[in-house]
PDB file of C-alpha atoms in Angstrom:
ATOM      1  CA  MET A   1      23.277   3.448 -30.654  1.00 57.00           C
ATOM      2  CA  THR A   2      23.555  -0.290 -29.836  1.00 72.00           C
ATOM      3  CA  LEU A   3      25.193   0.360 -26.774  1.00 74.00           C
ATOM      4  CA  ALA A   4      22.905   2.811 -25.574  1.00 73.00           C
ATOM      5  CA  LYS A   5      19.995   0.565 -26.453  1.00 74.00           C
ATOM      6  CA  GLY A   6      21.780  -2.076 -24.267  1.00 79.00           C
ATOM      7  CA  PHE A   7      21.914   0.242 -21.037  1.00 76.00           C
ATOM      8  CA  LEU A   8      18.349   0.977 -21.639  1.00 77.00           C
ATOM      9  CA  PHE A   9      16.996  -2.424 -21.729  1.00 80.00           C
ATOM     10  CA  ALA A  10      18.962  -3.852 -18.909  1.00 81.00           C
ATOM     11  CA  GLY A  11      17.714  -0.624 -16.973  1.00 80.00           C
ATOM     12  CA  LEU A  12      14.240  -1.651 -17.903  1.00 82.00           C
ATOM     13  CA  ALA A  13      14.557  -5.507 -17.666  1.00 83.00           C
ATOM     14  CA  VAL A  14      16.407  -5.814 -14.265  1.00 84.00           C
ATOM     15  CA  SER A  15      15.756  -2.659 -12.027  1.00 85.00           C
ATOM     16  CA  THR A  16      12.527  -3.903 -10.302  1.00 84.00           C
ATOM     17  CA  LEU A  17      14.234  -7.449  -9.405  1.00 85.00           C
ATOM     18  CA  ILE A  18      16.026  -5.723  -6.709  1.00 84.00           C
ATOM     19  CA  CYS A  19      14.663  -7.123  -3.696  1.00 81.00           C
ATOM     20  CA  ILE A  20      16.138  -4.480  -0.862  1.00 78.00           C
ATOM     21  CA  HIS A  21      13.426  -2.095   0.210  1.00 74.00           C
ATOM     22  CA  LEU A  22      14.414  -0.066   3.150  1.00 72.00           C
ATOM     23  CA  ASN A  23      12.441   3.043   4.897  1.00 71.00           C
ATOM     24  CA  PRO A  24      11.934   5.503   4.125  1.00 64.00           C
ATOM     25  CA  GLN A  25      12.275   5.296   0.304  1.00 68.00           C
ATOM     26  CA  THR A  26      11.472   1.640  -0.339  1.00 73.00           C
ATOM     27  CA  VAL A  27      12.131   1.313  -3.791  1.00 76.00           C
ATOM     28  CA  PHE A  28      15.314   3.458  -3.740  1.00 78.00           C
ATOM     29  CA  PHE A  29      17.689   1.027  -5.255  1.00 80.00           C
ATOM     30  CA  SER A  30      15.196   0.076  -8.058  1.00 83.00           C
ATOM     31  CA  GLU A  31      14.857   3.695  -8.996  1.00 80.00           C
ATOM     32  CA  TRP A  32      18.516   4.321  -8.590  1.00 81.00           C
ATOM     33  CA  PHE A  33      19.567   1.271 -11.025  1.00 82.00           C
ATOM     34  CA  SER A  34      16.768   2.723 -13.509  1.00 83.00           C
ATOM     35  CA  ALA A  35      18.486   6.012 -13.380  1.00 82.00           C
ATOM     36  CA  LEU A  36      21.770   4.730 -13.687  1.00 83.00           C
ATOM     37  CA  GLY A  37      20.571   2.702 -16.919  1.00 82.00           C
ATOM     38  CA  LEU A  38      18.916   6.008 -18.516  1.00 81.00           C
ATOM     39  CA  LEU A  39      22.450   8.037 -17.680  1.00 80.00           C
ATOM     40  CA  LEU A  40      24.518   5.297 -18.988  1.00 81.00           C
ATOM     41  CA  ALA A  41      22.229   5.136 -22.126  1.00 82.00           C
ATOM     42  CA  TRP A  42      22.497   9.022 -22.602  1.00 76.00           C
ATOM     43  CA  GLY A  43      26.292   8.810 -22.492  1.00 78.00           C
ATOM     44  CA  ALA A  44      26.410   5.876 -24.899  1.00 77.00           C
ATOM     45  CA  PHE A  45      24.239   7.572 -27.396  1.00 75.00           C
ATOM     46  CA  TRP A  46      26.010  10.958 -27.357  1.00 73.00           C
ATOM     47  CA  SER A  47      29.722   9.408 -27.212  1.00 73.00           C
ATOM     48  CA  GLY A  48      28.559   7.412 -30.039  1.00 63.00           C
ATOM     49  CA  GLY A  49      27.781  10.507 -32.256  1.00 60.00           C
ATOM     50  CA  GLY A  50      23.940  10.232 -32.047  1.00 56.00           C
ATOM     51  CA  GLU A  51      21.787  12.743 -33.573  1.00 57.00           C
ATOM     52  CA  ARG A  52      21.609  16.048 -31.270  1.00 53.00           C
ATOM     53  CA  GLY A  53      18.762  17.904 -30.558  1.00 54.00           C
ATOM     54  CA  VAL A  54      15.151  16.648 -29.136  1.00 55.00           C
ATOM     55  CA  ARG A  55      11.597  17.852 -30.641  1.00 59.00           C
ATOM     56  CA  VAL A  56       9.512  19.214 -27.939  1.00 57.00           C
ATOM     57  CA  GLY A  57       6.032  17.854 -28.140  1.00 64.00           C
ATOM     58  CA  LEU A  58       3.260  18.466 -25.744  1.00 65.00           C
ATOM     59  CA  PRO A  59       4.442  15.606 -23.040  1.00 68.00           C
ATOM     60  CA  ALA A  60       7.919  17.290 -22.710  1.00 67.00           C
ATOM     61  CA  LEU A  61       6.430  20.712 -22.629  1.00 71.00           C
ATOM     62  CA  SER A  62       4.035  19.887 -19.815  1.00 74.00           C
ATOM     63  CA  VAL A  63       6.736  18.176 -17.779  1.00 72.00           C
ATOM     64  CA  GLY A  64       8.918  21.090 -18.258  1.00 74.00           C
ATOM     65  CA  LEU A  65       6.465  23.778 -17.087  1.00 73.00           C
ATOM     66  CA  LEU A  66       5.944  21.152 -14.083  1.00 73.00           C
ATOM     67  CA  LEU A  67       9.219  20.969 -13.506  1.00 72.00           C
ATOM     68  CA  LEU A  68       9.686  24.896 -13.632  1.00 73.00           C
ATOM     69  CA  ALA A  69       6.697  25.209 -10.996  1.00 74.00           C
ATOM     70  CA  CYS A  70       8.395  22.817  -8.742  1.00 70.00           C
ATOM     71  CA  LEU A  71      11.593  24.572  -8.637  1.00 67.00           C
ATOM     72  CA  VAL A  72       9.786  27.955  -8.237  1.00 67.00           C
ATOM     73  CA  ARG A  73       6.915  26.860  -5.564  1.00 68.00           C
ATOM     74  CA  LEU A  74       8.190  23.783  -3.448  1.00 65.00           C
ATOM     75  CA  PRO A  75       9.957  24.977  -0.276  1.00 64.00           C
ATOM     76  CA  LEU A  76      13.692  24.030  -0.150  1.00 58.00           C
ATOM     77  CA  SER A  77      12.772  21.588   2.843  1.00 56.00           C
ATOM     78  CA  SER A  78      10.782  19.152   0.741  1.00 58.00           C
ATOM     79  CA  GLY A  79      13.747  18.336  -1.242  1.00 59.00           C
ATOM     80  CA  LEU A  80      14.349  17.683  -4.786  1.00 64.00           C
ATOM     81  CA  ALA A  81      12.670  14.419  -5.447  1.00 69.00           C
ATOM     82  CA  TYR A  82       9.856  15.496  -7.438  1.00 73.00           C
ATOM     83  CA  PRO A  83      11.557  17.971  -9.739  1.00 77.00           C
ATOM     84  CA  LEU A  84      14.434  14.864 -10.225  1.00 78.00           C
ATOM     85  CA  TYR A  85      11.762  12.401 -11.068  1.00 78.00           C
ATOM     86  CA  LEU A  86      10.481  14.979 -13.515  1.00 80.00           C
ATOM     87  CA  VAL A  87      14.136  15.428 -14.907  1.00 81.00           C
ATOM     88  CA  LEU A  88      14.363  11.840 -15.625  1.00 81.00           C
ATOM     89  CA  PHE A  89      11.080  11.506 -17.281  1.00 80.00           C
ATOM     90  CA  LEU A  90      12.584  14.408 -19.762  1.00 80.00           C
ATOM     91  CA  MET A  91      15.602  12.328 -20.188  1.00 80.00           C
ATOM     92  CA  ALA A  92      13.833   9.075 -21.016  1.00 80.00           C
ATOM     93  CA  TYR A  93      11.334  10.921 -23.097  1.00 80.00           C
ATOM     94  CA  GLY A  94      14.290  12.649 -25.107  1.00 78.00           C
ATOM     95  CA  LEU A  95      16.158   9.271 -25.158  1.00 79.00           C
ATOM     96  CA  GLY A  96      13.125   7.716 -26.697  1.00 77.00           C
ATOM     97  CA  GLN A  97      12.682   9.908 -29.432  1.00 76.00           C
ATOM     98  CA  ARG A  98      16.257   9.848 -30.757  1.00 75.00           C
ATOM     99  CA  LEU A  99      16.441   6.122 -30.471  1.00 74.00           C
ATOM    100  CA  LYS A 100      13.365   5.754 -32.363  1.00 70.00           C
ATOM    101  CA  SER A 101      14.885   6.104 -35.898  1.00 65.00           C
ATOM    102  CA  GLY A 102      17.194   3.251 -35.143  1.00 63.00           C
ATOM    103  CA  GLY A 103      14.575   0.659 -33.800  1.00 69.00           C
ATOM    104  CA  GLY A 104      14.903   1.811 -30.281  1.00 77.00           C
ATOM    105  CA  GLU A 105      11.197   1.292 -29.505  1.00 83.00           C
ATOM    106  CA  VAL A 106      11.686  -2.563 -30.112  1.00 86.00           C
ATOM    107  CA  TRP A 107      14.571  -2.617 -27.433  1.00 85.00           C
ATOM    108  CA  ILE A 108      12.025  -0.857 -24.793  1.00 85.00           C
ATOM    109  CA  ALA A 109       9.495  -2.984 -25.609  1.00 88.00           C
ATOM    110  CA  GLY A 110      11.841  -6.305 -25.198  1.00 89.00           C
ATOM    111  CA  GLY A 111      13.171  -4.629 -21.989  1.00 89.00           C
ATOM    112  CA  LEU A 112       9.723  -4.080 -20.525  1.00 91.00           C
ATOM    113  CA  LEU A 113       8.487  -7.332 -21.507  1.00 93.00           C
ATOM    114  CA  LEU A 114      11.620  -9.488 -19.996  1.00 92.00           C
ATOM    115  CA  CYS A 115      10.814  -7.212 -17.021  1.00 91.00           C
ATOM    116  CA  ALA A 116       7.189  -8.679 -16.707  1.00 94.00           C
ATOM    117  CA  VAL A 117       8.476 -12.224 -17.199  1.00 94.00           C
ATOM    118  CA  LEU A 118      11.170 -11.934 -14.785  1.00 93.00           C
ATOM    119  CA  GLN A 119       8.636 -10.402 -12.160  1.00 93.00           C
ATOM    120  CA  SER A 120       6.163 -13.151 -12.832  1.00 93.00           C
ATOM    121  CA  LEU A 121       9.038 -15.935 -12.249  1.00 93.00           C
ATOM    122  CA  ALA A 122       9.848 -14.198  -8.931  1.00 92.00           C
ATOM    123  CA  GLY A 123       6.138 -14.279  -8.249  1.00 91.00           C
ATOM    124  CA  LEU A 124       5.856 -18.052  -8.706  1.00 92.00           C
ATOM    125  CA  ALA A 125       9.114 -18.305  -6.433  1.00 91.00           C
ATOM    126  CA  GLN A 126       7.064 -16.442  -3.836  1.00 90.00           C
ATOM    127  CA  LEU A 127       3.920 -18.503  -3.923  1.00 90.00           C
ATOM    128  CA  LEU A 128       5.871 -21.687  -3.899  1.00 89.00           C
ATOM    129  CA  GLY A 129       7.828 -20.220  -1.072  1.00 87.00           C
ATOM    130  CA  TRP A 130      11.416 -20.300  -2.692  1.00 88.00           C
ATOM    131  CA  SER A 131      13.707 -17.420  -1.663  1.00 85.00           C
ATOM    132  CA  LEU A 132      16.349 -18.740  -3.682  1.00 84.00           C
ATOM    133  CA  GLY A 133      19.268 -17.653  -1.563  1.00 82.00           C
ATOM    134  CA  GLY A 134      17.671 -14.155  -0.934  1.00 82.00           C
ATOM    135  CA  LEU A 135      17.313 -13.316  -4.682  1.00 87.00           C
ATOM    136  CA  VAL A 136      13.415 -13.520  -4.207  1.00 87.00           C
ATOM    137  CA  MET A 137      11.532 -11.540  -1.492  1.00 86.00           C
ATOM    138  CA  GLN A 138       9.603 -14.029   0.951  1.00 83.00           C
ATOM    139  CA  LYS A 139       6.153 -14.257   1.040  1.00 80.00           C
ATOM    140  CA  ILE A 140       4.021 -12.262   3.281  1.00 79.00           C
ATOM    141  CA  TYR A 141       0.886 -12.450   1.650  1.00 76.00           C
ATOM    142  CA  LEU A 142      -1.538 -14.877   0.032  1.00 81.00           C
ATOM    143  CA  GLN A 143      -0.934 -13.389  -3.325  1.00 87.00           C
ATOM    144  CA  ALA A 144       2.030 -12.932  -5.480  1.00 89.00           C
ATOM    145  CA  PHE A 145       3.861  -9.701  -5.774  1.00 89.00           C
ATOM    146  CA  GLY A 146       7.271 -10.357  -7.087  1.00 87.00           C
ATOM    147  CA  ASN A 147      10.422  -8.561  -6.100  1.00 88.00           C
ATOM    148  CA  ILE A 148       8.891  -4.904  -6.457  1.00 87.00           C
ATOM    149  CA  GLY A 149       7.210  -5.844  -3.039  1.00 83.00           C
ATOM    150  CA  GLN A 150       3.677  -4.313  -3.940  1.00 86.00           C
ATOM    151  CA  ALA A 151       0.756  -6.428  -5.574  1.00 89.00           C
ATOM    152  CA  ASN A 152      -0.633  -3.115  -7.538  1.00 91.00           C
ATOM    153  CA  HIS A 153       2.811  -2.426  -8.633  1.00 89.00           C
ATOM    154  CA  TYR A 154       3.558  -5.719  -9.590  1.00 92.00           C
ATOM    155  CA  THR A 155       0.327  -6.027 -11.791  1.00 93.00           C
ATOM    156  CA  ASP A 156       1.369  -2.517 -13.478  1.00 93.00           C
ATOM    157  CA  LEU A 157       4.679  -4.182 -14.310  1.00 93.00           C
ATOM    158  CA  ILE A 158       2.885  -7.419 -15.764  1.00 94.00           C
ATOM    159  CA  PHE A 159       0.423  -5.341 -17.860  1.00 95.00           C
ATOM    160  CA  LEU A 160       3.452  -3.159 -19.015  1.00 93.00           C
ATOM    161  CA  GLY A 161       4.790  -6.426 -20.268  1.00 94.00           C
ATOM    162  CA  LEU A 162       1.484  -7.361 -21.760  1.00 94.00           C
ATOM    163  CA  ALA A 163       1.303  -4.218 -23.838  1.00 93.00           C
ATOM    164  CA  SER A 164       4.952  -4.621 -25.084  1.00 92.00           C
ATOM    165  CA  LEU A 165       3.953  -8.464 -26.166  1.00 93.00           C
ATOM    166  CA  CYS A 166       1.307  -7.003 -27.958  1.00 91.00           C
ATOM    167  CA  TYR A 167       3.283  -4.026 -29.813  1.00 90.00           C
ATOM    168  CA  LEU A 168       6.254  -6.660 -30.393  1.00 91.00           C
ATOM    169  CA  ARG A 169       3.502  -9.146 -32.051  1.00 89.00           C
ATOM    170  CA  ALA A 170       2.558  -6.320 -34.174  1.00 86.00           C
ATOM    171  CA  ARG A 171       6.086  -5.495 -35.428  1.00 84.00           C
ATOM    172  CA  GLN A 172       6.342  -9.299 -36.199  1.00 85.00           C
ATOM    173  CA  LYS A 173       8.969  -9.651 -34.034  1.00 87.00           C
ATOM    174  CA  LEU A 174       7.383 -12.683 -31.972  1.00 88.00           C
ATOM    175  CA  HIS A 175       5.361 -15.543 -33.826  1.00 89.00           C
ATOM    176  CA  TRP A 176       1.798 -16.062 -32.877  1.00 89.00           C
ATOM    177  CA  THR A 177       2.605 -19.212 -30.790  1.00 92.00           C
ATOM    178  CA  VAL A 178       5.334 -17.566 -28.840  1.00 92.00           C
ATOM    179  CA  PHE A 179       3.064 -14.556 -28.126  1.00 91.00           C
ATOM    180  CA  LEU A 180       0.008 -16.839 -27.033  1.00 91.00           C
ATOM    181  CA  GLY A 181       2.287 -18.764 -24.631  1.00 93.00           C
ATOM    182  CA  LEU A 182       3.725 -15.668 -23.011  1.00 94.00           C
ATOM    183  CA  ALA A 183       0.283 -13.972 -22.874  1.00 92.00           C
ATOM    184  CA  ALA A 184      -1.136 -16.797 -21.172  1.00 93.00           C
ATOM    185  CA  TRP A 185       1.324 -17.027 -18.697  1.00 95.00           C
ATOM    186  CA  LEU A 186       1.487 -13.294 -17.733  1.00 94.00           C
ATOM    187  CA  CYS A 187      -2.213 -13.062 -17.650  1.00 92.00           C
ATOM    188  CA  LEU A 188      -1.922 -15.832 -15.117  1.00 93.00           C
ATOM    189  CA  ALA A 189       1.016 -13.974 -13.324  1.00 93.00           C
ATOM    190  CA  ALA A 190      -1.519 -10.839 -12.979  1.00 93.00           C
ATOM    191  CA  ALA A 191      -4.286 -12.907 -11.735  1.00 92.00           C
ATOM    192  CA  ALA A 192      -2.086 -14.344  -8.804  1.00 91.00           C
ATOM    193  CA  SER A 193      -1.489 -10.702  -7.843  1.00 91.00           C
ATOM    194  CA  ALA A 194      -5.404 -10.584  -6.704  1.00 88.00           C
ATOM    195  CA  SER A 195      -4.897  -6.917  -7.474  1.00 90.00           C
ATOM    196  CA  ARG A 196      -8.320  -5.004  -8.523  1.00 90.00           C
ATOM    197  CA  GLY A 197      -5.715  -3.091 -11.026  1.00 90.00           C
ATOM    198  CA  ALA A 198      -5.892  -6.133 -13.232  1.00 90.00           C
ATOM    199  CA  TRP A 199      -9.659  -5.735 -13.990  1.00 91.00           C
ATOM    200  CA  LEU A 200      -8.904  -2.001 -15.104  1.00 92.00           C
ATOM    201  CA  TYR A 201      -5.969  -2.868 -17.391  1.00 91.00           C
ATOM    202  CA  THR A 202      -8.203  -5.847 -18.846  1.00 90.00           C
ATOM    203  CA  ALA A 203     -11.232  -3.054 -19.587  1.00 90.00           C
ATOM    204  CA  ALA A 204      -8.456  -0.946 -21.024  1.00 90.00           C
ATOM    205  CA  PHE A 205      -7.253  -3.622 -23.347  1.00 88.00           C
ATOM    206  CA  ALA A 206     -10.341  -4.864 -24.539  1.00 88.00           C
ATOM    207  CA  VAL A 207     -11.792  -0.920 -25.074  1.00 88.00           C
ATOM    208  CA  LEU A 208      -8.344  -0.377 -26.810  1.00 87.00           C
ATOM    209  CA  GLY A 209      -8.641  -3.518 -29.022  1.00 85.00           C
ATOM    210  CA  GLY A 210     -11.932  -2.742 -29.908  1.00 84.00           C
ATOM    211  CA  TRP A 211     -11.471   0.869 -30.874  1.00 85.00           C
ATOM    212  CA  GLY A 212      -8.525  -0.247 -32.834  1.00 79.00           C
ATOM    213  CA  LEU A 213     -10.279  -2.830 -35.104  1.00 79.00           C
ATOM    214  CA  TRP A 214     -13.157   0.194 -35.691  1.00 79.00           C
ATOM    215  CA  ARG A 215     -10.765   2.875 -36.427  1.00 74.00           C
ATOM    216  CA  ARG A 216      -8.207   0.824 -38.434  1.00 70.00           C
ATOM    217  CA  GLN A 217      -7.819   2.441 -42.119  1.00 62.00           C
ATOM    218  CA  GLY A 218      -8.001  -0.415 -44.966  1.00 59.00           C
ATOM    219  CA  LYS A 219      -5.503  -3.139 -44.759  1.00 59.00           C
ATOM    220  CA  ASP A 220      -3.186  -1.820 -42.573  1.00 64.00           C
ATOM    221  CA  ALA A 221      -2.021  -4.975 -40.824  1.00 67.00           C
ATOM    222  CA  GLU A 222       0.098  -3.830 -37.969  1.00 69.00           C
ATOM    223  CA  ALA A 223      -2.600  -1.785 -36.607  1.00 69.00           C
ATOM    224  CA  GLY A 224      -4.807  -4.751 -36.857  1.00 72.00           C
ATOM    225  CA  ASP A 225      -2.357  -7.024 -35.161  1.00 74.00           C
ATOM    226  CA  VAL A 226      -2.130  -4.638 -32.242  1.00 76.00           C
ATOM    227  CA  ALA A 227      -6.061  -4.375 -31.936  1.00 77.00           C
ATOM    228  CA  TRP A 228      -6.303  -8.415 -32.010  1.00 76.00           C
ATOM    229  CA  SER A 229      -3.583  -9.108 -29.712  1.00 81.00           C
ATOM    230  CA  LEU A 230      -4.829  -6.407 -27.171  1.00 81.00           C
ATOM    231  CA  LEU A 231      -8.243  -8.240 -27.375  1.00 79.00           C
ATOM    232  CA  LEU A 232      -7.004 -11.699 -26.882  1.00 79.00           C
ATOM    233  CA  VAL A 233      -4.960 -10.487 -23.882  1.00 80.00           C
ATOM    234  CA  ALA A 234      -8.247  -9.174 -22.413  1.00 72.00           C
TER     235      ALA A 234
END
């Protein structure tokens, strides 16, 4: 189980740091590494005698039907890219279900948080004009875009890390001082992207945080921590 979590953690944390972007699929290597981490995690989970079977919820059922429609309706000339993406989603969904009982959600959140921190450091190196021996993409715009190579996608990764940070704080995995320091740094990194997506994510965090406080039942400390964390980030 631990090995499966480790593979998943590595796939989440470092796959987008690959700065090789070639046409026609500019993120091929990042996606390939993510898929490899997922396959290795599944292999480690099954070989370790993990619980078999997956509960089919609404997300999995919806994507499964979409996959079936793609296989039936898409012409062969269009390739298998879309069906493969959907298969990877179903695999990730199933693995997340299986690992949840063993604390796998903490590893997933940790991997996403580390991904955001590493991207923010790559963005800082970019703004300073440091390529670090080719490990960081060269600066071509005024704003930061990390090693993912696109400012909007960079912002997506930063805010996924911020959401994971809020979750880890709610689970008492991080002290408040660590939470506030990382939140401030990642918010600054998101602002450096100059992406309008940052405003949308900020609004979403504010709405979800306010809604969470309003809907909180009694003395549910974990729900309260999530809500306050989202509001502080916003």
